XYZ file of C-alpha atoms in Angstrom:
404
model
C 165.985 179.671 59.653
C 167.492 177.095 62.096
C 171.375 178.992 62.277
C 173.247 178.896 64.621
C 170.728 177.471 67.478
C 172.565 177.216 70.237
C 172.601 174.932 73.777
C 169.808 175.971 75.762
C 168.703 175.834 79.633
C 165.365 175.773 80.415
C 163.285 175.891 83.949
C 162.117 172.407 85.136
C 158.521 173.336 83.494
C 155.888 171.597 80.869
C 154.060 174.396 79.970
C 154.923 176.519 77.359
C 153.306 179.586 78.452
C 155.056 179.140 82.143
C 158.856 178.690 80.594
C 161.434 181.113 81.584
C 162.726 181.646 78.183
C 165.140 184.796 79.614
C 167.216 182.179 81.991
C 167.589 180.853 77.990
C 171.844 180.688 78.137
C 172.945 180.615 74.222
C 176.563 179.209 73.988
C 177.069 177.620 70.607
C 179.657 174.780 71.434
C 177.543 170.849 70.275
C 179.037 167.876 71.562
C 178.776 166.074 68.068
C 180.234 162.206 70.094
C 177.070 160.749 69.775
C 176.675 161.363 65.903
C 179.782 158.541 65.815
C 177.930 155.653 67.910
C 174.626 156.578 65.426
C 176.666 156.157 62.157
C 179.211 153.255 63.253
C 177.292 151.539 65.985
C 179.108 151.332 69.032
C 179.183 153.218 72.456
C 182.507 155.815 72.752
C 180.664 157.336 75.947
C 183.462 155.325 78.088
C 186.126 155.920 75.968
C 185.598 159.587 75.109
C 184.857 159.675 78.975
C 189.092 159.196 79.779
C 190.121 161.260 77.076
C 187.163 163.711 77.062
C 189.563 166.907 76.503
C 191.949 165.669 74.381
C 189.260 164.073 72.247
C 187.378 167.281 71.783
C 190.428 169.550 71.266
C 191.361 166.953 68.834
C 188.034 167.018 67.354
C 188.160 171.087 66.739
C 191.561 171.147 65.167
C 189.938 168.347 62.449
C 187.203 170.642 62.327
C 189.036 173.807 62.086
C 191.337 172.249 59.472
C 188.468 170.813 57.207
C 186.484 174.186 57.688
C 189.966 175.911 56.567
C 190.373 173.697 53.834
C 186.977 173.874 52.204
C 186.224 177.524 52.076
C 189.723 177.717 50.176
C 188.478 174.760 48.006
C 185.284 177.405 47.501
C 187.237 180.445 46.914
C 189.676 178.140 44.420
C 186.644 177.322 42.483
C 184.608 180.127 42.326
C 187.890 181.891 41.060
C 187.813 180.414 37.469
C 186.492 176.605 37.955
C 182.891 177.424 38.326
C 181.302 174.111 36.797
C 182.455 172.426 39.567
C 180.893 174.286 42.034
C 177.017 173.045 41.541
C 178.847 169.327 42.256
C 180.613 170.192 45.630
C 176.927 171.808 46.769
C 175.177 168.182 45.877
C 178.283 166.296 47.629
C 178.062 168.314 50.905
C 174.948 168.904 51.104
C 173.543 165.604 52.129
C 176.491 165.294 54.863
C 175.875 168.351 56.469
C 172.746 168.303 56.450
C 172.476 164.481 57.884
C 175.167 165.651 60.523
C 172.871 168.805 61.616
C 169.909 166.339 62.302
C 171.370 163.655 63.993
C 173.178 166.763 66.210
C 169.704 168.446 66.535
C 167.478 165.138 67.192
C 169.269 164.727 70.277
C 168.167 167.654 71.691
C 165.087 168.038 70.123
C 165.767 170.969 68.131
C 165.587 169.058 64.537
C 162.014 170.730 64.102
C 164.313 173.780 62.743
C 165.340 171.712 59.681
C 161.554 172.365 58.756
C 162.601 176.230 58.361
C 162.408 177.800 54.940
C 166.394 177.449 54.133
C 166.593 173.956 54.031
C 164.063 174.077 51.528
C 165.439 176.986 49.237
C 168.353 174.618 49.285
C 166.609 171.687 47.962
C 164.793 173.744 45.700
C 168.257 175.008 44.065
C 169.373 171.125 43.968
C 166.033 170.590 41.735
C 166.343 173.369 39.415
C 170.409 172.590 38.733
C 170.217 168.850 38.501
C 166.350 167.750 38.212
C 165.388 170.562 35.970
C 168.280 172.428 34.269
C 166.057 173.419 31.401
C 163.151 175.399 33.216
C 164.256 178.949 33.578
C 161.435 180.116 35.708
C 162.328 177.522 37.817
C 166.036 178.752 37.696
C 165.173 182.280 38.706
C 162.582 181.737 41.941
C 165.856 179.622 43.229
C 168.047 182.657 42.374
C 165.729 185.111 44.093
C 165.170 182.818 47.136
C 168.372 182.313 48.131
C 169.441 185.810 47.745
C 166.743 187.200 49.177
C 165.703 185.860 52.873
C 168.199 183.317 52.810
C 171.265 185.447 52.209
C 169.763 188.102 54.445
C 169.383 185.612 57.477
C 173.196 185.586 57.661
C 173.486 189.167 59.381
C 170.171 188.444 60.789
C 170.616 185.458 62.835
C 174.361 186.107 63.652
C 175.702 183.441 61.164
C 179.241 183.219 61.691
C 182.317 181.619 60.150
C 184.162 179.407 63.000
C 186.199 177.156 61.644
C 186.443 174.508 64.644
C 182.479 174.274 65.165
C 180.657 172.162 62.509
C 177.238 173.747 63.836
C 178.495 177.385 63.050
C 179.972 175.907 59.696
C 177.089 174.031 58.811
C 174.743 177.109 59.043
C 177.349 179.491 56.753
C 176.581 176.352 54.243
C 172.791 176.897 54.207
C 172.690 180.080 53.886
C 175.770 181.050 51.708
C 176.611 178.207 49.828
C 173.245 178.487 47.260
C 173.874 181.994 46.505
C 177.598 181.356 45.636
C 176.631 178.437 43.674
C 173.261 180.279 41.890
C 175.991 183.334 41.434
C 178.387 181.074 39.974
C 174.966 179.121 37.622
C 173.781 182.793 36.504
C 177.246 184.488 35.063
C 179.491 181.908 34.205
C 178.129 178.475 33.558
C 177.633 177.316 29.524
C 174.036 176.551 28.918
C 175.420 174.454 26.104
C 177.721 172.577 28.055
C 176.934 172.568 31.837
C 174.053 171.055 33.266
C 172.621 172.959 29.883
C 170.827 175.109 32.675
C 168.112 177.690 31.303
C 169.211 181.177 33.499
C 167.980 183.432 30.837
C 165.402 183.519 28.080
C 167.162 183.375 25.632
C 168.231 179.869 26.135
C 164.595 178.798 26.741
C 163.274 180.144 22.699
C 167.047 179.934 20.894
C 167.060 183.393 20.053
C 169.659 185.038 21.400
C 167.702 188.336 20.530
C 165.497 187.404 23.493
C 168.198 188.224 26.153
C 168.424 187.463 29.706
C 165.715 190.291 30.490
C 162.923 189.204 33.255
C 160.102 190.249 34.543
C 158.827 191.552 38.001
C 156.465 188.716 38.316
C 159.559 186.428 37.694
C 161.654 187.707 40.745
C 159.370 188.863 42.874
C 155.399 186.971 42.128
C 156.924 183.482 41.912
C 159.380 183.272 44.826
C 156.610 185.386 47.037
C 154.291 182.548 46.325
C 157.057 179.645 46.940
C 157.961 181.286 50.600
C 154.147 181.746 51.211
C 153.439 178.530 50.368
C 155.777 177.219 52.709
C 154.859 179.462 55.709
C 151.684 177.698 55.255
C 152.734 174.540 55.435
C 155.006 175.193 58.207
C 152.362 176.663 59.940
C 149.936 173.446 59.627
C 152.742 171.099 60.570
C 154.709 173.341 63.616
C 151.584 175.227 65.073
C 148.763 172.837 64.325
C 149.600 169.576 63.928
C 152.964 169.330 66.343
C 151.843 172.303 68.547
C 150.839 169.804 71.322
C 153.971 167.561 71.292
C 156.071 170.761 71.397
C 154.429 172.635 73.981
C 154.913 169.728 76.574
C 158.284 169.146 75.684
C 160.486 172.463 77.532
C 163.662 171.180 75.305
C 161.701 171.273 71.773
C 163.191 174.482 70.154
C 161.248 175.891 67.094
C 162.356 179.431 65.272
C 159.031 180.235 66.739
C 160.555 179.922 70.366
C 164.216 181.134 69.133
C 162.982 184.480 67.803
C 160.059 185.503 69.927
C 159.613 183.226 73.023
C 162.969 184.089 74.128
C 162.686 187.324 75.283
C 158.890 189.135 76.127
C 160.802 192.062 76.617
C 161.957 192.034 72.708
C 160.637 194.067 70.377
C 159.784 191.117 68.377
C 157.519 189.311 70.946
C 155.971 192.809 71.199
C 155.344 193.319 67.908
C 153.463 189.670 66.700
C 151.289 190.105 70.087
C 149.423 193.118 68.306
C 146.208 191.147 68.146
C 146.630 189.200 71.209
C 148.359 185.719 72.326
C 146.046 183.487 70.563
C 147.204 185.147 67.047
C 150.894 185.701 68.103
C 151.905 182.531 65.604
C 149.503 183.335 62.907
C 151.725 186.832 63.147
C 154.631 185.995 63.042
C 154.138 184.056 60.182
C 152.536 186.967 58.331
C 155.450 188.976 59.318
C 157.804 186.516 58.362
C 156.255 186.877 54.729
C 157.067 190.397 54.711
C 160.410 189.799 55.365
C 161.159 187.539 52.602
C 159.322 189.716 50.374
C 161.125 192.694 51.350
C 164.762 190.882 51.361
C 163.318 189.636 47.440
C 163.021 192.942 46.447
C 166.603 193.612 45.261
C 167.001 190.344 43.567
C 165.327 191.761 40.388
C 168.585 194.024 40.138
C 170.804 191.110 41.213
C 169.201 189.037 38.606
C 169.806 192.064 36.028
C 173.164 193.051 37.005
C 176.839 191.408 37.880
C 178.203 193.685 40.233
C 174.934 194.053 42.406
C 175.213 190.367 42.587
C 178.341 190.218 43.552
C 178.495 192.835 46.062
C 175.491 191.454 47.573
C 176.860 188.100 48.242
C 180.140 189.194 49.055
C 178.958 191.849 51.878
C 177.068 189.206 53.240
C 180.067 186.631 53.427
C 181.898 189.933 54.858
C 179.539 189.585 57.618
C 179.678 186.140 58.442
C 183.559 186.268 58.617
C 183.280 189.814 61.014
C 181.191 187.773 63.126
C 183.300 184.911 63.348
C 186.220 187.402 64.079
C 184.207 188.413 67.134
C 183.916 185.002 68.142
C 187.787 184.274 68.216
C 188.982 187.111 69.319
C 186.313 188.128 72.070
C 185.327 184.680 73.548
C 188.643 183.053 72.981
C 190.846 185.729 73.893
C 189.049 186.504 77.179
C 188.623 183.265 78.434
C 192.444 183.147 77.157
C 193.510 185.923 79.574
C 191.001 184.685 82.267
C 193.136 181.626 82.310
C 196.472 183.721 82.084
C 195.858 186.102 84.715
C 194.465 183.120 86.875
C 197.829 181.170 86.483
C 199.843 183.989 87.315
C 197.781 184.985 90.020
C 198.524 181.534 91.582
C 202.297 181.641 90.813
C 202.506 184.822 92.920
C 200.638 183.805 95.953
C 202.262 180.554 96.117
C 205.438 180.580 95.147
C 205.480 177.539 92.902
C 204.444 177.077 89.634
C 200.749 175.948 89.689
C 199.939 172.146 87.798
C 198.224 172.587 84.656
C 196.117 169.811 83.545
C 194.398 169.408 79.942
C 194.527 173.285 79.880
C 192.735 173.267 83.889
C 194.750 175.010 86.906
C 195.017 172.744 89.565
C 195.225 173.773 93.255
C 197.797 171.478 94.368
C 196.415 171.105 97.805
C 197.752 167.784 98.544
C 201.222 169.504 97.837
C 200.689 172.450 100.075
C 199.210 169.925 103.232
C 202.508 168.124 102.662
C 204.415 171.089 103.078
C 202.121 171.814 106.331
C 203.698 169.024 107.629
C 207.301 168.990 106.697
C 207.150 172.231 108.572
C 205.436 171.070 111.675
C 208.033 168.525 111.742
C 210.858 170.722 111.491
C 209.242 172.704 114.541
C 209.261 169.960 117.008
C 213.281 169.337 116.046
C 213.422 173.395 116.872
C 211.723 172.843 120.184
C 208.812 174.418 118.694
C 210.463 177.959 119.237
C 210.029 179.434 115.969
C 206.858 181.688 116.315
C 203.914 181.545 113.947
C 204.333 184.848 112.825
C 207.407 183.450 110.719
C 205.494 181.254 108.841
C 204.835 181.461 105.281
C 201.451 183.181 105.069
C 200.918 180.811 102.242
C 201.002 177.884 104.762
C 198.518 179.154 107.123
C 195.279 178.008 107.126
C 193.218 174.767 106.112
C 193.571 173.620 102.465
C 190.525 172.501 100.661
C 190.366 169.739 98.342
C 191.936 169.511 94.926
C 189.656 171.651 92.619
C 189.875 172.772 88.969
C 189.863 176.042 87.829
């Protein structure tokens, strides 16, 4: 699904089989600078190079503000404007999804926007604004977004981090089309917006007909659709690319995410059932099964308000649990890492340590001066105070200035 991918160190190796995929360190935390000299044109690598922290800190609060900002615009909506909903989703879409590949090209991870979300999403763009009227069309993009896309949010960990446009952009993809198809299915007026086709009824004119469906409708169909892609992902990803991506140790497909990471996992020991040379052909197969599975409810979603609702809302639950986590875990302990570390210099020393663009600095040009302001002050003693009286802070050779 291509969420939250994260920065990734690999061994100096070329062969895929040989990479150490364990020593894999996941910290989700882009630097996005070089998306602005391949939209505007011009080099900020010297200029964010002098104001590197306060440029990025600056860049989060922007981020955090925005990401604020729209989920209320989202929650404003979805409370009683509803129409305008599918018309924020084909605004956003294109900009998020432009910023995730120029982010991911860089690295080499941008086979991931080949994964089966970014395609349920372009599938719901089709059916709202390309073909309102076909309601079969209307209800595999319900089921396909709220089945395995909806369901990859507790699965891959999405999480809703307000200052990180990579954890952001991935909540999009995977929540934003079941808000908007939730929003398409109970509130919008066939008659009046988009004239979209979400039940029979609207397809014959006779409101006798209903909005009743069939199993083949929300189950057959989207089956096929997510097959269909697997396929194709399959031909392009493990046959035609496989080359290019096995000699390149940065290339990073879900393939590599979700089963070369760990051989320990039972994932990587369940697709090598029949042996390496299948283990892609598997996990494909698998991956099918999935979907299906997660599709399964979406008949009773389809059929039923609150199911719908529940379902969507639990997941968005999820995402915002995660990104709790993230704040209060990662942030608050490198937080009191920092805090403890300050105070643990302010007792040793004496002296309130520098503090830099958030950094401790060991003052050790400082400290050497005071070395010698009291060396000096022995020889006009007569060098007959002891060493023992010395400040045990001023013992010793000071290294050089380093950050902490």
């Amino acid at each position: 699904m291509g969420g939250d991918m994260v920065s990734v160190k690999l061994q100096e190796s070329v062969s895929e089989e040989d990479l150490d995929y364990e020593a894999m360190e996941l910290d989700i935390d882009l630097d996005q600078s070089f998306v602005t000299e391949s939209l505007f044109g011009f080099d900020m690598s010297q200029w964010i190079k002098k104001k590197e922290a306060p440029f990025i800190r600056l860049r989060d609060k922007i981020t955090f503000l925005v990401g604020v900002l729209n989920y209320g615009l989202i929650a404003f909506l979805a409370g009683g404007h509803h129409s305008f909903l599918p018309w924020v989703y084909l605004f956003k879409y294109p900009v998020m999804i432009m910023w995730r590949y120029l982010s991911y090209k860089k690295m080499d991870w941008h086979y991931f926007l080949l994964d089966f979300c970014y395609y349920a999403n372009l599938l719901v763009l089709v059916s709202l604004f390309g073909f309102p009227e076909n309601h079969h069309l209307f209800v595999v993009a319900f089921c396909v977004v709220n089945g395995p896309l909806l369901w990859a949010v507790p699965l891959f960990r999405n999480s809703l981090v307000f200052h990180s446009v990579d954890k952001i952009t991935s909540c999009f993809i995977h929540i934003s089309p079941p808000v908007v198809m939730w929003a398409a299915r109970w509130y919008l007026n066939p008659t009046t917006d988009f004239k979209i086709h979400v039940c029979k009824a609207h397809d014959t004119g006779n409101p006798a007909d209903g909005c009743e469906t069939t199993w083949a409708d929300t189950f057959g169909y989207p089956v096929a659709f997510f097959a269909g892609h697997q396929v194709l992902y399959y031909l392009i990803i493990h046959l035609f690319l496989r080359k290019s991506i096995k000699q390149n140790p940065r290339a990073l497909t879900t393939y590599r995410y979700l089963v070369k990471s760990n051989r320990r996992s039972p994932t990587f020991r369940l697709v090598s059932v029949c042996g390496a040379p299948f283990r892609r052909l598997v996990f494909s197969l698998y991956y099918t099964v999935f979907a299906a599975v997660t599709i399964l409810p979406t008949f009773l979603m389809y059929q039923y308000f609150w199911v719908n609702f529940f379902c969507v809302a639990g997941c968005i639950v999820v995402a915002v649990w995660n990104g709790a986590n993230f704040y209060i875990e990662v942030f608050s302990r490198k937080y009191a890492a920092k805090y403890h570390e300050f105070k643990r210099r302010s007792t040793i020393t004496g002296k309130r340590p520098k503090v830099e663009d958030g950094k401790i600095i060991k003052q050790a040009a400082e400290d050497n001066d005071d070395n010698d302001d009291a060396s000096s002050q022995k020889k006009l003693n007569g060098g007959n105070k002891s060493s023992a009286d010395e400040p045990h802070h001023n013992q010793g050779k000071r290294g050089s200035i380093t950050a902490v």
